[in-house]
């Protein structure tokens, strides 16, 4: 089994290894976040299994996905477990790796471009920036029982960039908590919805205006929220459209 990161959506952000494995796989077990353009690169005879949703119901439970991977590998199939972004960044790739290893199944993990680096690059936010941001933390906005168990006072430290995943719904609570812990209400924030896809949208605010921004613009997942002074460097959508990174390679290099 290959556990492979598909990147944030743009098929050009797949690694060459992911692309090769995608073409060679007999069975592809993928998440909802993996887009149609990426899946279109698979061999036409490959069987695609979407574990992000099933007819009339919710997605598969993690234990069911683990069992499915073990079952398919046991049949001697070349199995590709394709996950959005990087499999080891809020992707539960570690749980799948453990389950497969326990069964003695050979596994290789292939990294992918995670949402934070893709979103930041696309809008011109350096996640670290000399003098402005000397640390970056990838944070989930969503814990098993609501608020994630985090050391909020450390996260609220200056010259520190936070890249918040799965945080749209809890953004008002996260912003309030960071302000309570001492982060300036005027700290810059950027929200990047559907980074690296044609539907990408970038919005900017300050921490105390994040809740209103999300509400007023109807921000929906998947979106990445960047908190920290570097977020002020985000190009707005009009400027981002001119950035070489968002144009096809041929056009950018001509
Ligand atoms: C379950 S996590 C998976 C993260 C993934 N493994 C990665 O490395 O990017 C899902 C969250 O990732 C973020 N995300 C994934 N793809 C994104 C995209 N194209 N644009 C913005 N955020 C994205 C969102 O915060 C979303 O709620």
PDB file of C-alpha atoms and ligand atoms in Angstrom, residues 7-10 31 33 83-92 112-116 118-119 164-168 192-197 200 221-225, ligand 1:
ATOM      1  CA  UNK A   7      -1.583  18.070  -2.410  1.00  0.00           C
ATOM      2  CA  UNK A   8      -4.167  20.832  -2.073  1.00  0.00           C
ATOM      3  CA  UNK A   9      -6.076  20.359  -5.331  1.00  0.00           C
ATOM      4  CA  UNK A  10      -4.066  21.669  -8.270  1.00  0.00           C
ATOM      5  CA  UNK A  31     -10.867  11.152   0.442  1.00  0.00           C
ATOM      6  CA  UNK A  33     -10.861  16.458  -0.618  1.00  0.00           C
ATOM      7  CA  UNK A  83      -5.251  11.780   0.790  1.00  0.00           C
ATOM      8  CA  UNK A  84      -5.625  15.542   0.411  1.00  0.00           C
ATOM      9  CA  UNK A  85      -2.524  17.589   1.213  1.00  0.00           C
ATOM     10  CA  UNK A  86       0.046  15.620   3.169  1.00  0.00           C
ATOM     11  CA  UNK A  87      -1.011  12.296   4.675  1.00  0.00           C
ATOM     12  CA  UNK A  88       0.705  13.048   7.974  1.00  0.00           C
ATOM     13  CA  UNK A  89      -0.708  16.544   8.520  1.00  0.00           C
ATOM     14  CA  UNK A  90      -4.166  16.207  10.077  1.00  0.00           C
ATOM     15  CA  UNK A  91      -4.746  13.360   7.671  1.00  0.00           C
ATOM     16  CA  UNK A  92      -4.845  10.313   9.979  1.00  0.00           C
ATOM     17  CA  UNK A 112       2.258  15.895  -0.360  1.00  0.00           C
ATOM     18  CA  UNK A 113       2.050  19.672  -0.276  1.00  0.00           C
ATOM     19  CA  UNK A 114      -0.008  20.528   2.746  1.00  0.00           C
ATOM     20  CA  UNK A 115      -2.765  23.169   2.710  1.00  0.00           C
ATOM     21  CA  UNK A 116      -0.775  25.646   4.832  1.00  0.00           C
ATOM     22  CA  UNK A 118       0.053  25.793  -0.616  1.00  0.00           C
ATOM     23  CA  UNK A 119      -2.342  28.489   0.589  1.00  0.00           C
ATOM     24  CA  UNK A 164      -5.357  26.865  11.392  1.00  0.00           C
ATOM     25  CA  UNK A 165      -6.851  23.799   9.738  1.00  0.00           C
ATOM     26  CA  UNK A 166     -10.501  22.739  10.082  1.00  0.00           C
ATOM     27  CA  UNK A 167     -11.203  25.964  11.927  1.00  0.00           C
ATOM     28  CA  UNK A 168     -13.976  27.721   9.997  1.00  0.00           C
ATOM     29  CA  UNK A 192      -7.825  31.175   2.030  1.00  0.00           C
ATOM     30  CA  UNK A 193     -10.731  29.097   0.819  1.00  0.00           C
ATOM     31  CA  UNK A 194     -10.119  26.198  -1.611  1.00  0.00           C
ATOM     32  CA  UNK A 195      -6.461  27.089  -2.085  1.00  0.00           C
ATOM     33  CA  UNK A 196      -4.909  26.114  -5.422  1.00  0.00           C
ATOM     34  CA  UNK A 197      -8.259  25.394  -7.090  1.00  0.00           C
ATOM     35  CA  UNK A 200      -9.680  29.923  -4.518  1.00  0.00           C
ATOM     36  CA  UNK A 221     -14.528  24.526   4.356  1.00  0.00           C
ATOM     37  CA  UNK A 222     -12.020  23.690   3.111  1.00  0.00           C
ATOM     38  CA  UNK A 223     -10.342  26.893   4.188  1.00  0.00           C
ATOM     39  CA  UNK A 224      -7.058  27.660   5.836  1.00  0.00           C
ATOM     40  CA  UNK A 225      -6.779  30.518   8.329  1.00  0.00           C
TER      41      UNK A 225
HETATM   42  C1  LIG B   1      -8.728  16.814   7.456  1.00  0.00           C
HETATM   43  S1  LIG B   1      -7.722  18.208   7.142  1.00  0.00           S
HETATM   44  C2  LIG B   1      -6.633  17.520   5.944  1.00  0.00           C
HETATM   45  C3  LIG B   1      -5.352  18.289   5.782  1.00  0.00           C
HETATM   46  C4  LIG B   1      -4.458  17.718   4.703  1.00  0.00           C
HETATM   47  N1  LIG B   1      -3.939  16.431   5.097  1.00  0.00           N
HETATM   48  C5  LIG B   1      -3.302  18.653   4.365  1.00  0.00           C
HETATM   49  O1  LIG B   1      -2.144  18.327   4.626  1.00  0.00           O
HETATM   50  O2  LIG B   1      -3.578  19.730   3.818  1.00  0.00           O
HETATM   51  C6  LIG B   1      -8.808  19.202   6.198  1.00  0.00           C
HETATM   52  C7  LIG B   1      -8.506  20.684   6.338  1.00  0.00           C
HETATM   53  O3  LIG B   1      -7.355  21.028   5.574  1.00  0.00           O
HETATM   54  C8  LIG B   1      -7.485  22.335   5.067  1.00  0.00           C
HETATM   55  N2  LIG B   1      -7.440  22.259   3.604  1.00  0.00           N
HETATM   56  C9  LIG B   1      -7.281  21.172   2.849  1.00  0.00           C
HETATM   57  N3  LIG B   1      -7.239  21.483   1.532  1.00  0.00           N
HETATM   58  C10 LIG B   1      -7.380  22.819   1.466  1.00  0.00           C
HETATM   59  C11 LIG B   1      -7.419  23.751   0.401  1.00  0.00           C
HETATM   60  N4  LIG B   1      -7.304  23.385  -0.886  1.00  0.00           N
HETATM   61  N5  LIG B   1      -7.562  25.065   0.709  1.00  0.00           N
HETATM   62  C12 LIG B   1      -7.665  25.481   1.987  1.00  0.00           C
HETATM   63  N6  LIG B   1      -7.643  24.639   3.026  1.00  0.00           N
HETATM   64  C13 LIG B   1      -7.499  23.335   2.779  1.00  0.00           C
HETATM   65  C14 LIG B   1      -8.815  22.877   5.575  1.00  0.00           C
HETATM   66  O4  LIG B   1      -8.573  23.568   6.777  1.00  0.00           O
HETATM   67  C15 LIG B   1      -9.583  21.596   5.798  1.00  0.00           C
HETATM   68  O5  LIG B   1     -10.621  21.780   6.737  1.00  0.00           O
END
